[in-house]
mmCIF file of C-alpha atoms in Angstrom:
data_model
loop_
_atom_site.group_PDB
_atom_site.id
_atom_site.type_symbol
_atom_site.label_atom_id
_atom_site.label_comp_id
_atom_site.label_asym_id
_atom_site.label_seq_id
_atom_site.Cartn_x
_atom_site.Cartn_y
_atom_site.Cartn_z
ATOM 1 C CA LEU A 16 5.768 -1.780 -16.644
ATOM 2 C CA LEU A 17 2.508 -3.688 -16.153
ATOM 3 C CA ALA A 18 4.258 -6.753 -17.589
ATOM 4 C CA LEU A 19 6.359 -6.912 -14.383
ATOM 5 C CA LEU A 20 3.220 -7.913 -12.475
ATOM 6 C CA ASP A 21 3.585 -11.351 -14.023
ATOM 7 C CA LEU A 22 6.552 -11.870 -11.689
ATOM 8 C CA LEU A 23 3.963 -12.275 -8.915
ATOM 9 C CA ASP A 24 3.078 -15.814 -7.927
ATOM 10 C CA GLU A 25 -0.291 -16.800 -9.409
ATOM 11 C CA ARG A 26 -1.169 -18.576 -6.119
ATOM 12 C CA TRP A 27 -0.776 -15.441 -3.977
ATOM 13 C CA VAL A 28 -3.417 -13.570 -2.026
ATOM 14 C CA VAL A 29 -2.557 -9.871 -2.200
ATOM 15 C CA GLY A 30 -4.023 -7.037 -0.141
ATOM 16 C CA ASP A 31 -4.684 -3.686 -1.789
ATOM 17 C CA LEU A 32 -4.934 -1.712 1.438
ATOM 18 C CA GLY A 33 -6.604 1.652 0.986
ATOM 19 C CA CYS A 34 -7.718 0.576 -2.488
ATOM 20 C CA GLY A 35 -9.627 3.740 -3.366
ATOM 21 C CA ALA A 36 -11.148 3.434 -6.833
ATOM 22 C CA GLY A 37 -9.512 0.045 -7.437
ATOM 23 C CA HIS A 38 -6.781 0.862 -9.959
ATOM 24 C CA ILE A 39 -4.134 -1.260 -8.241
ATOM 25 C CA SER A 40 -6.558 -4.149 -7.668
ATOM 26 C CA GLU A 41 -7.431 -4.052 -11.356
ATOM 27 C CA ALA A 42 -3.753 -4.356 -12.301
ATOM 28 C CA LEU A 43 -3.056 -7.137 -9.772
ATOM 29 C CA ALA A 44 -6.150 -9.301 -10.381
ATOM 30 C CA PRO A 45 -5.038 -11.018 -13.615
ATOM 31 C CA CYS A 46 -1.741 -12.093 -12.020
ATOM 32 C CA VAL A 47 -2.683 -13.521 -8.595
ATOM 33 C CA ALA A 48 -5.200 -15.949 -7.092
ATOM 34 C CA GLN A 49 -7.046 -13.328 -5.057
ATOM 35 C CA VAL A 50 -6.960 -9.627 -4.258
ATOM 36 C CA ILE A 51 -8.476 -8.445 -0.988
ATOM 37 C CA ALA A 52 -9.163 -4.741 -1.492
ATOM 38 C CA VAL A 53 -9.970 -2.650 1.583
ATOM 39 C CA ASP A 54 -11.119 0.950 1.847
ATOM 40 C CA GLU A 55 -13.166 2.936 4.344
ATOM 41 C CA SER A 56 -14.813 5.213 1.774
ATOM 42 C CA GLY A 57 -18.198 4.042 0.506
ATOM 43 C CA PRO A 58 -18.062 6.261 -2.604
ATOM 44 C CA MET A 59 -14.575 4.981 -3.500
ATOM 45 C CA LEU A 60 -15.673 1.368 -3.027
ATOM 46 C CA GLY A 61 -18.646 2.102 -5.274
ATOM 47 C CA VAL A 62 -16.290 3.198 -8.047
ATOM 48 C CA ALA A 63 -14.048 0.193 -7.381
ATOM 49 C CA THR A 64 -17.025 -2.180 -7.565
ATOM 50 C CA LYS A 65 -17.857 -0.950 -11.063
ATOM 51 C CA ARG A 66 -14.220 -1.016 -12.186
ATOM 52 C CA LEU A 67 -13.655 -4.550 -10.868
ATOM 53 C CA GLU A 68 -16.965 -6.230 -11.748
ATOM 54 C CA GLU A 69 -15.292 -8.506 -14.325
ATOM 55 C CA HIS A 70 -12.633 -9.692 -11.861
ATOM 56 C CA THR A 71 -14.175 -12.522 -9.852
ATOM 57 C CA ASN A 72 -11.019 -12.905 -7.742
ATOM 58 C CA VAL A 73 -11.274 -9.452 -6.109
ATOM 59 C CA ASP A 74 -12.902 -9.309 -2.678
ATOM 60 C CA LEU A 75 -13.867 -5.712 -1.811
ATOM 61 C CA ARG A 76 -14.165 -5.025 1.928
ATOM 62 C CA VAL A 77 -15.203 -1.982 3.930
ATOM 63 C CA GLY A 78 -12.717 -1.230 6.677
ATOM 64 C CA THR A 79 -9.954 0.963 7.958
ATOM 65 C CA ILE A 80 -6.271 0.480 7.488
ATOM 66 C CA GLU A 81 -5.815 0.705 11.265
ATOM 67 C CA ALA A 82 -8.118 -2.303 11.873
ATOM 68 C CA LEU A 83 -8.054 -4.369 8.693
ATOM 69 C CA PRO A 84 -11.003 -6.735 8.105
ATOM 70 C CA ILE A 85 -8.554 -9.527 7.244
ATOM 71 C CA ASP A 86 -7.640 -12.577 9.348
ATOM 72 C CA ASP A 87 -4.129 -12.989 10.740
ATOM 73 C CA GLY A 88 -1.593 -14.426 8.291
ATOM 74 C CA THR A 89 -3.860 -14.280 5.226
ATOM 75 C CA LEU A 90 -1.841 -12.254 2.729
ATOM 76 C CA ASP A 91 1.233 -13.238 0.750
ATOM 77 C CA ALA A 92 1.782 -9.576 -0.091
ATOM 78 C CA ALA A 93 0.263 -6.205 0.755
ATOM 79 C CA VAL A 94 0.323 -2.934 -1.162
ATOM 80 C CA LEU A 95 -0.127 0.574 0.265
ATOM 81 C CA PHE A 96 -0.254 2.732 -2.857
ATOM 82 C CA LEU A 97 -0.473 6.476 -2.107
ATOM 83 C CA VAL A 98 -2.182 5.775 1.204
ATOM 84 C CA ALA A 99 0.400 6.357 3.947
ATOM 85 C CA HIS A 100 0.221 10.156 3.815
ATOM 86 C CA PHE A 101 -3.438 9.932 4.931
ATOM 87 C CA ILE A 102 -2.689 7.726 7.974
ATOM 88 C CA THR A 103 -2.556 9.352 11.402
ATOM 89 C CA ASP A 104 -0.278 6.724 12.981
ATOM 90 C CA PRO A 105 1.800 4.928 10.324
ATOM 91 C CA SER A 106 3.774 3.039 12.983
ATOM 92 C CA LYS A 107 0.580 1.421 14.282
ATOM 93 C CA VAL A 108 -0.538 0.612 10.738
ATOM 94 C CA MET A 109 2.750 -1.171 9.989
ATOM 95 C CA HIS A 110 2.046 -3.494 12.948
ATOM 96 C CA GLU A 111 -1.467 -4.118 11.606
ATOM 97 C CA VAL A 112 -0.179 -4.906 8.109
ATOM 98 C CA ARG A 113 2.403 -7.282 9.589
ATOM 99 C CA ARG A 114 -0.451 -9.073 11.405
ATOM 100 C CA VAL A 115 -2.318 -9.881 8.185
ATOM 101 C CA LEU A 116 0.773 -11.014 6.270
ATOM 102 C CA LYS A 117 1.845 -14.649 6.222
ATOM 103 C CA PRO A 118 5.331 -15.436 7.537
ATOM 104 C CA GLY A 119 7.655 -14.442 4.712
ATOM 105 C CA GLY A 120 4.995 -12.101 3.267
ATOM 106 C CA ARG A 121 6.002 -8.898 1.498
ATOM 107 C CA LEU A 122 4.881 -5.298 1.941
ATOM 108 C CA LEU A 123 5.192 -2.694 -0.813
ATOM 109 C CA ILE A 124 4.613 0.994 -0.130
ATOM 110 C CA VAL A 125 4.519 3.692 -2.798
ATOM 111 C CA ASP A 126 4.042 7.207 -1.485
ATOM 112 C CA LEU A 127 5.247 10.797 -1.469
ATOM 113 C CA MET A 128 8.761 11.764 -0.494
ATOM 114 C CA SER A 129 9.087 14.623 2.006
ATOM 115 C CA HIS A 130 7.953 17.903 0.453
ATOM 116 C CA ASP A 131 6.961 21.444 1.404
ATOM 117 C CA ARG A 132 3.495 21.570 -0.207
ATOM 118 C CA VAL A 133 1.484 22.671 2.846
ATOM 119 C CA ASP A 134 -1.520 23.250 0.580
ATOM 120 C CA TYR A 135 -1.886 19.455 0.253
ATOM 121 C CA ILE A 136 -2.914 19.289 3.916
ATOM 122 C CA VAL A 137 -5.718 21.811 3.467
ATOM 123 C CA GLN A 138 -6.854 21.013 -0.075
ATOM 124 C CA LEU A 139 -6.363 17.231 -0.180
ATOM 125 C CA GLY A 140 -6.590 16.160 3.458
ATOM 126 C CA HIS A 141 -3.036 14.847 3.711
ATOM 127 C CA VAL A 142 -1.900 14.178 7.267
ATOM 128 C CA TRP A 143 1.793 13.943 6.329
ATOM 129 C CA GLN A 144 3.953 16.001 3.969
ATOM 130 C CA GLY A 145 5.609 12.889 2.631
ATOM 131 C CA PHE A 146 8.251 10.680 4.209
ATOM 132 C CA ASP A 147 12.004 10.261 4.227
ATOM 133 C CA GLY A 148 13.751 6.905 4.066
ATOM 134 C CA GLU A 149 14.955 6.743 7.669
ATOM 135 C CA GLN A 150 11.448 7.450 8.973
ATOM 136 C CA VAL A 151 9.857 4.713 6.851
ATOM 137 C CA LYS A 152 12.552 2.138 7.595
ATOM 138 C CA GLU A 153 12.218 2.878 11.320
ATOM 139 C CA TRP A 154 8.438 2.277 11.249
ATOM 140 C CA LEU A 155 8.952 -0.965 9.363
ATOM 141 C CA SER A 156 11.747 -2.328 11.553
ATOM 142 C CA ASN A 157 9.921 -1.330 14.754
ATOM 143 C CA ALA A 158 6.909 -3.316 13.513
ATOM 144 C CA GLY A 159 9.122 -6.394 13.102
ATOM 145 C CA PHE A 160 9.752 -6.276 9.357
ATOM 146 C CA THR A 161 13.097 -7.257 7.853
ATOM 147 C CA SER A 162 14.778 -6.518 4.507
ATOM 148 C CA CYS A 163 13.500 -2.926 4.694
ATOM 149 C CA ARG A 164 14.319 -0.875 1.609
ATOM 150 C CA TYR A 165 13.465 2.666 0.473
ATOM 151 C CA ARG A 166 14.324 4.300 -2.809
ATOM 152 C CA PRO A 167 13.152 7.368 -4.696
ATOM 153 C CA LEU A 168 11.395 6.712 -7.980
ATOM 154 C CA PRO A 169 12.509 8.687 -11.039
ATOM 155 C CA ALA A 170 10.435 11.836 -11.347
ATOM 156 C CA ASP A 171 8.326 12.361 -14.438
ATOM 157 C CA PRO A 172 9.567 15.644 -15.973
ATOM 158 C CA ASP A 173 5.942 16.730 -16.472
ATOM 159 C CA ALA A 174 4.850 15.891 -12.907
ATOM 160 C CA LYS A 175 3.545 18.790 -10.836
ATOM 161 C CA GLY A 176 3.543 17.012 -7.470
ATOM 162 C CA PRO A 177 6.198 15.670 -5.124
ATOM 163 C CA THR A 178 8.549 12.842 -6.044
ATOM 164 C CA LEU A 179 7.427 9.329 -5.129
ATOM 165 C CA PHE A 180 9.327 6.598 -3.333
ATOM 166 C CA VAL A 181 8.972 2.839 -3.114
ATOM 167 C CA ALA A 182 9.630 0.980 0.120
ATOM 168 C CA SER A 183 9.499 -2.747 0.663
ATOM 169 C CA ALA A 184 9.858 -5.094 3.597
ATOM 170 C CA ARG A 185 9.310 -8.717 4.568
ATOM 171 C CA ARG A 186 7.584 -10.315 7.527
ATOM 172 C CA PRO A 187 10.122 -12.781 8.966
ATOM 173 C CA SER A 188 9.481 -16.444 8.175
ATOM 174 C CA TYR A 189 9.896 -17.603 11.770
#
């Protein structure tokens, strides 16, 4: 599936928002002009720095997803990969992501579908027990995104956690 990353435009600037240890940035870096990777955790950014040291086109930044350290209209695309369930106010964050996207820019979210694993809140610090499609599409459309889509991803038969979904949206070109 990593080969599909070559569908990305090599001139793009892509935001890995809530980059954690840098796995997504590492996958994106060979296929785009620049990755701006943001996380608020110093220890996670330390791991990401080591992982990404060979990728000169990755710009690691300390910051929160609610107040991204990225100028307006900078990104061609943004990725929130297993981040949304940690966010207190996803609706507010969708507005912030829209701000940093260029007109016509794309947002991709991969996260947990709604589940009943209450232990994730206590053990892992999750704020949300996943999301359903209507909820996600409402946040996106209320933030001014268009072409909002949500679909479950096929579950790995060996997976022990909740099923994942992918959602995508576009900042209007006007």
